[in-house]
Amino acid sequence: MIFFSTKEEARKITKKKLEQENLGKLKPKIHHGNFDKYKFDRENFIEELSTIEEGQTINWTSMARKHNFKNLNNKMPLNSGQILMAYAKEQAPKTFITTTINKEGNLIEKTKTVYGRKIPLKEILEKENHRLHTAGVLRVNTDEYYDKLTQPELDKCLTNLQENHHCNSNTETKRNILKAIQRSRNIKVWHVHSDILSHTYINFMISYMYDSANFLTSKEYLERNPTIKDIDIQKIVERPQLYILGQSGKNSTT
């Protein structure tokens, strides 16, 4: 025998469940896996989300379709709206009250909620790799390129990279060392803490570190692109990207 709950009973059950979850008495179910396993236009989604007023109704399934939400099998999950809503769940909410004058000349108050953000490092680096590859500043060589390098050419490359202490190694070792150096990129993190209106803000920015082993020099780039008069490759490479942005409570001591 199968029993069904009425809509009113279902509402009561759901309400009670949510209250228990909010009180920490019940662990909420997770209806999704790692967000990295899903593909969608994250940047435009976050941008659109920031324009939505507090309390505004959102059709998450429609938004999932709009931003081409897919899993690793390139299919839209049946609970795509639910997953997208979980992804959009903001961290450390802070509500601000602002005043503005409407068309009638009356002073009105508006509330705006700001949330902390942590953008996945993998996502940042993937976008940076695409940006720098498109800009044509990456030093990308195939395995075939390294295999064709002669011993004198390997010695010259290692010397230019100030790795000439490897020049006494055998050819295969030098080839692998050069390949490892030119395919390993370093990243740097810059952070700042500031107090504004009794609130402490924390901001982490991230970028690749320029190294001629991984990126073209400005001279090399200009030789390949003679129509360009001047360029600063290091400035292009080390353009900072937002990693973490958050705000502490007014009375926070940490």
GROMACS .gro file of C-alpha atoms in nm:
model
  254
    1MET     CA    1   0.000   0.000   0.000
    2ILE     CA    2   0.133   0.345  -0.095
    3PHE     CA    3   0.059   0.657   0.110
    4PHE     CA    4   0.090   1.015  -0.011
    5SER     CA    5   0.113   1.337   0.189
    6THR     CA    6  -0.113   1.629   0.112
    7LYS     CA    7   0.045   1.958   0.003
    8GLU     CA    8  -0.022   2.107   0.345
    9GLU     CA    9   0.139   1.810   0.523
   10ALA     CA   10   0.439   1.828   0.288
   11ARG     CA   11   0.481   2.200   0.367
   12LYS     CA   12   0.477   2.129   0.741
   13ILE     CA   13   0.731   1.846   0.706
   14THR     CA   14   0.961   2.062   0.493
   15LYS     CA   15   0.930   2.359   0.730
   16LYS     CA   16   1.012   2.144   1.032
   17LYS     CA   17   1.307   1.989   0.851
   18LEU     CA   18   1.450   2.330   0.756
   19GLU     CA   19   1.411   2.456   1.114
   20GLN     CA   20   1.603   2.153   1.243
   21GLU     CA   21   1.876   2.207   0.984
   22ASN     CA   22   1.909   2.576   1.078
   23LEU     CA   23   1.938   2.480   1.447
   24GLY     CA   24   2.204   2.223   1.366
   25LYS     CA   25   1.988   1.935   1.489
   26LEU     CA   26   1.969   1.778   1.146
   27LYS     CA   27   2.245   1.753   0.888
   28PRO     CA   28   2.121   1.885   0.552
   29LYS     CA   29   2.137   1.652   0.254
   30ILE     CA   30   2.381   1.739  -0.023
   31HIS     CA   31   2.227   1.687  -0.366
   32HIS     CA   32   2.542   1.750  -0.565
   33GLY     CA   33   2.905   1.647  -0.589
   34ASN     CA   34   3.213   1.863  -0.631
   35PHE     CA   35   3.121   2.182  -0.817
   36ASP     CA   36   3.429   2.135  -1.037
   37LYS     CA   37   3.245   1.844  -1.199
   38TYR     CA   38   2.993   2.081  -1.354
   39LYS     CA   39   3.043   2.308  -1.654
   40PHE     CA   40   2.865   2.642  -1.698
   41ASP     CA   41   2.938   3.009  -1.754
   42ARG     CA   42   3.040   3.082  -1.395
   43GLU     CA   43   3.159   3.438  -1.451
   44ASN     CA   44   2.839   3.558  -1.618
   45PHE     CA   45   2.629   3.367  -1.366
   46ILE     CA   46   2.797   3.539  -1.069
   47GLU     CA   47   2.768   3.874  -1.248
   48GLU     CA   48   2.393   3.825  -1.303
   49LEU     CA   49   2.347   3.703  -0.947
   50SER     CA   50   2.501   4.022  -0.809
   51THR     CA   51   2.233   4.231  -0.982
   52ILE     CA   52   1.941   4.045  -0.824
   53GLU     CA   53   1.769   4.234  -0.543
   54GLU     CA   54   1.730   4.070  -0.202
   55GLY     CA   55   1.403   3.878  -0.177
   56GLN     CA   56   1.357   3.855  -0.553
   57THR     CA   57   1.220   3.522  -0.678
   58ILE     CA   58   1.467   3.320  -0.886
   59ASN     CA   59   1.383   3.034  -1.120
   60TRP     CA   60   1.700   2.830  -1.074
   61THR     CA   61   1.617   2.575  -1.342
   62SER     CA   62   1.567   2.849  -1.602
   63MET     CA   63   1.891   3.009  -1.493
   64ALA     CA   64   2.069   2.675  -1.529
   65ARG     CA   65   1.946   2.652  -1.889
   66LYS     CA   66   2.047   3.012  -1.955
   67HIS     CA   67   2.404   2.954  -1.839
   68ASN     CA   68   2.432   2.615  -2.015
   69PHE     CA   69   2.468   2.408  -1.698
   70LYS     CA   70   2.610   2.062  -1.784
   71ASN     CA   71   2.779   1.771  -1.607
   72LEU     CA   72   3.096   1.597  -1.723
   73ASN     CA   73   2.886   1.386  -1.963
   74ASN     CA   74   2.776   1.711  -2.128
   75LYS     CA   75   2.418   1.661  -2.010
   76MET     CA   76   2.197   1.888  -1.802
   77PRO     CA   77   2.124   1.716  -1.466
   78LEU     CA   78   1.758   1.678  -1.369
   79ASN     CA   79   1.829   1.873  -1.049
   80SER     CA   80   2.042   2.138  -1.223
   81GLY     CA   81   1.847   2.421  -1.061
   82GLN     CA   82   1.904   2.272  -0.716
   83ILE     CA   83   2.277   2.235  -0.781
   84LEU     CA   84   2.306   2.588  -0.915
   85MET     CA   85   2.122   2.725  -0.612
   86ALA     CA   86   2.370   2.545  -0.384
   87TYR     CA   87   2.661   2.690  -0.581
   88ALA     CA   88   2.511   3.037  -0.545
   89LYS     CA   89   2.475   3.004  -0.169
   90GLU     CA   90   2.678   3.298  -0.044
   91GLN     CA   91   2.920   3.298   0.245
   92ALA     CA   92   2.934   3.543   0.537
   93PRO     CA   93   2.631   3.761   0.446
   94LYS     CA   94   2.635   4.127   0.553
   95THR     CA   95   2.338   4.358   0.500
   96PHE     CA   96   2.384   4.730   0.435
   97ILE     CA   97   2.117   5.000   0.435
   98THR     CA   98   2.151   5.278   0.181
   99THR     CA   99   1.934   5.581   0.120
  100THR     CA  100   1.830   5.724  -0.214
  101ILE     CA  101   1.583   5.978  -0.349
  102ASN     CA  102   1.307   5.851  -0.577
  103LYS     CA  103   1.143   6.034  -0.868
  104GLU     CA  104   0.893   6.197  -0.634
  105GLY     CA  105   1.174   6.345  -0.427
  106ASN     CA  106   1.115   6.121  -0.127
  107LEU     CA  107   1.399   5.973   0.072
  108ILE     CA  108   1.377   5.593   0.073
  109GLU     CA  109   1.589   5.317   0.222
  110LYS     CA  110   1.722   5.017   0.034
  111THR     CA  111   1.895   4.711   0.176
  112LYS     CA  112   2.177   4.539  -0.003
  113THR     CA  113   2.345   4.218   0.111
  114VAL     CA  114   2.712   4.161   0.034
  115TYR     CA  115   2.873   3.819   0.058
  116GLY     CA  116   3.223   3.682   0.089
  117ARG     CA  117   3.363   3.504  -0.214
  118LYS     CA  118   3.622   3.234  -0.264
  119ILE     CA  119   3.684   3.153  -0.628
  120PRO     CA  120   3.833   2.805  -0.686
  121LEU     CA  121   4.205   2.827  -0.759
  122LYS     CA  122   4.173   2.570  -1.037
  123GLU     CA  123   3.911   2.786  -1.208
  124ILE     CA  124   4.131   3.098  -1.186
  125LEU     CA  125   4.435   2.922  -1.331
  126GLU     CA  126   4.233   2.766  -1.614
  127LYS     CA  127   4.105   3.111  -1.713
  128GLU     CA  128   4.454   3.258  -1.684
  129ASN     CA  129   4.601   2.982  -1.902
  130HIS     CA  130   4.337   3.055  -2.165
  131ARG     CA  131   4.392   3.433  -2.143
  132LEU     CA  132   4.771   3.408  -2.172
  133HIS     CA  133   4.755   3.150  -2.450
  134THR     CA  134   4.517   3.375  -2.644
  135ALA     CA  135   4.751   3.669  -2.586
  136GLY     CA  136   5.034   3.466  -2.739
  137VAL     CA  137   5.279   3.515  -2.452
  138LEU     CA  138   5.310   3.156  -2.329
  139ARG     CA  139   5.625   2.965  -2.409
  140VAL     CA  140   5.466   2.638  -2.519
  141ASN     CA  141   5.676   2.363  -2.677
  142THR     CA  142   5.583   2.009  -2.776
  143ASP     CA  143   5.771   1.693  -2.679
  144GLU     CA  144   5.891   1.672  -3.040
  145TYR     CA  145   6.053   2.016  -3.003
  146TYR     CA  146   6.259   1.901  -2.706
  147ASP     CA  147   6.346   1.569  -2.871
  148LYS     CA  148   6.500   1.753  -3.167
  149LEU     CA  149   6.726   1.978  -2.957
  150THR     CA  150   7.095   1.895  -2.995
  151GLN     CA  151   7.338   1.887  -2.705
  152PRO     CA  152   7.479   2.237  -2.780
  153GLU     CA  153   7.125   2.374  -2.809
  154LEU     CA  154   7.029   2.220  -2.474
  155ASP     CA  155   7.340   2.368  -2.312
  156LYS     CA  156   7.257   2.712  -2.453
  157CYS     CA  157   6.896   2.697  -2.327
  158LEU     CA  158   7.004   2.589  -1.980
  159THR     CA  159   7.273   2.858  -1.966
  160ASN     CA  160   7.021   3.127  -2.065
  161LEU     CA  161   6.805   3.010  -1.777
  162GLN     CA  162   7.106   3.022  -1.541
  163GLU     CA  163   7.085   2.645  -1.504
  164ASN     CA  164   7.428   2.582  -1.655
  165HIS     CA  165   7.525   2.359  -1.360
  166HIS     CA  166   7.321   2.091  -1.539
  167CYS     CA  167   7.532   2.112  -1.854
  168ASN     CA  168   7.756   1.826  -1.740
  169SER     CA  169   7.459   1.586  -1.729
  170ASN     CA  170   7.382   1.348  -2.013
  171THR     CA  171   7.163   1.462  -2.303
  172GLU     CA  172   6.842   1.289  -2.190
  173THR     CA  173   6.872   1.432  -1.837
  174LYS     CA  174   6.928   1.783  -1.970
  175ARG     CA  175   6.631   1.746  -2.202
  176ASN     CA  176   6.403   1.644  -1.912
  177ILE     CA  177   6.533   1.922  -1.687
  178LEU     CA  178   6.470   2.186  -1.954
  179LYS     CA  179   6.122   2.047  -2.021
  180ALA     CA  180   6.037   2.051  -1.648
  181ILE     CA  181   6.160   2.409  -1.600
  182GLN     CA  182   5.973   2.550  -1.898
  183ARG     CA  183   5.652   2.368  -1.808
  184SER     CA  184   5.645   2.466  -1.439
  185ARG     CA  185   5.484   2.801  -1.358
  186ASN     CA  186   5.488   2.969  -1.018
  187ILE     CA  187   5.201   3.166  -0.870
  188LYS     CA  188   5.206   3.446  -0.615
  189VAL     CA  189   4.943   3.558  -0.366
  190TRP     CA  190   4.894   3.917  -0.252
  191HIS     CA  191   4.665   4.001   0.037
  192VAL     CA  192   4.553   4.305   0.234
  193HIS     CA  193   4.344   4.364   0.545
  194SER     CA  194   4.167   4.700   0.584
  195ASP     CA  195   3.927   4.853   0.835
  196ILE     CA  196   3.644   5.053   0.681
  197LEU     CA  197   3.353   5.181   0.893
  198SER     CA  198   3.434   4.943   1.181
  199HIS     CA  199   3.441   4.640   0.949
  200THR     CA  200   3.753   4.443   0.865
  201TYR     CA  201   3.789   4.345   0.501
  202ILE     CA  202   4.020   4.076   0.369
  203ASN     CA  203   4.123   4.055   0.006
  204PHE     CA  204   4.346   3.794  -0.160
  205MET     CA  205   4.464   3.838  -0.518
  206ILE     CA  206   4.654   3.582  -0.720
  207SER     CA  207   4.862   3.580  -1.039
  208TYR     CA  208   5.135   3.392  -1.221
  209MET     CA  209   5.492   3.507  -1.159
  210TYR     CA  210   5.670   3.618  -1.473
  211ASP     CA  211   5.966   3.403  -1.572
  212SER     CA  212   6.129   3.406  -1.914
  213ALA     CA  213   6.147   3.027  -1.889
  214ASN     CA  214   5.768   3.011  -1.915
  215PHE     CA  215   5.677   3.327  -2.102
  216LEU     CA  216   5.814   3.520  -2.397
  217THR     CA  217   6.026   3.827  -2.328
  218SER     CA  218   5.896   4.161  -2.453
  219LYS     CA  219   6.172   4.159  -2.715
  220GLU     CA  220   6.073   3.813  -2.844
  221TYR     CA  221   5.707   3.912  -2.860
  222LEU     CA  222   5.784   4.228  -3.059
  223GLU     CA  223   6.000   4.030  -3.301
  224ARG     CA  224   5.705   3.796  -3.363
  225ASN     CA  225   5.459   4.085  -3.384
  226PRO     CA  226   5.641   4.368  -3.571
  227THR     CA  227   5.324   4.577  -3.606
  228ILE     CA  228   5.319   4.635  -3.229
  229LYS     CA  229   5.540   4.921  -3.115
  230ASP     CA  230   5.573   4.852  -2.743
  231ILE     CA  231   5.453   4.600  -2.485
  232ASP     CA  232   5.523   4.493  -2.127
  233ILE     CA  233   5.487   4.114  -2.112
  234GLN     CA  234   5.550   4.096  -1.738
  235LYS     CA  235   5.260   4.336  -1.675
  236ILE     CA  236   5.031   4.120  -1.889
  237VAL     CA  237   5.136   3.798  -1.714
  238GLU     CA  238   5.114   3.931  -1.358
  239ARG     CA  239   4.769   4.086  -1.387
  240PRO     CA  240   4.611   4.011  -1.046
  241GLN     CA  241   4.289   3.807  -1.025
  242LEU     CA  242   4.046   3.801  -0.733
  243TYR     CA  243   4.083   3.487  -0.520
  244ILE     CA  244   3.914   3.558  -0.184
  245LEU     CA  245   3.708   3.856  -0.068
  246GLY     CA  246   3.536   3.867   0.269
  247GLN     CA  247   3.422   4.085   0.555
  248SER     CA  248   3.424   4.020   0.927
  249GLY     CA  249   3.151   4.111   1.173
  250LYS     CA  250   3.145   4.454   1.336
  251ASN     CA  251   3.257   4.321   1.673
  252SER     CA  252   3.495   4.059   1.541
  253THR     CA  253   3.831   4.044   1.714
  254THR     CA  254   3.996   3.819   1.457
   0.00000   0.00000   0.00000
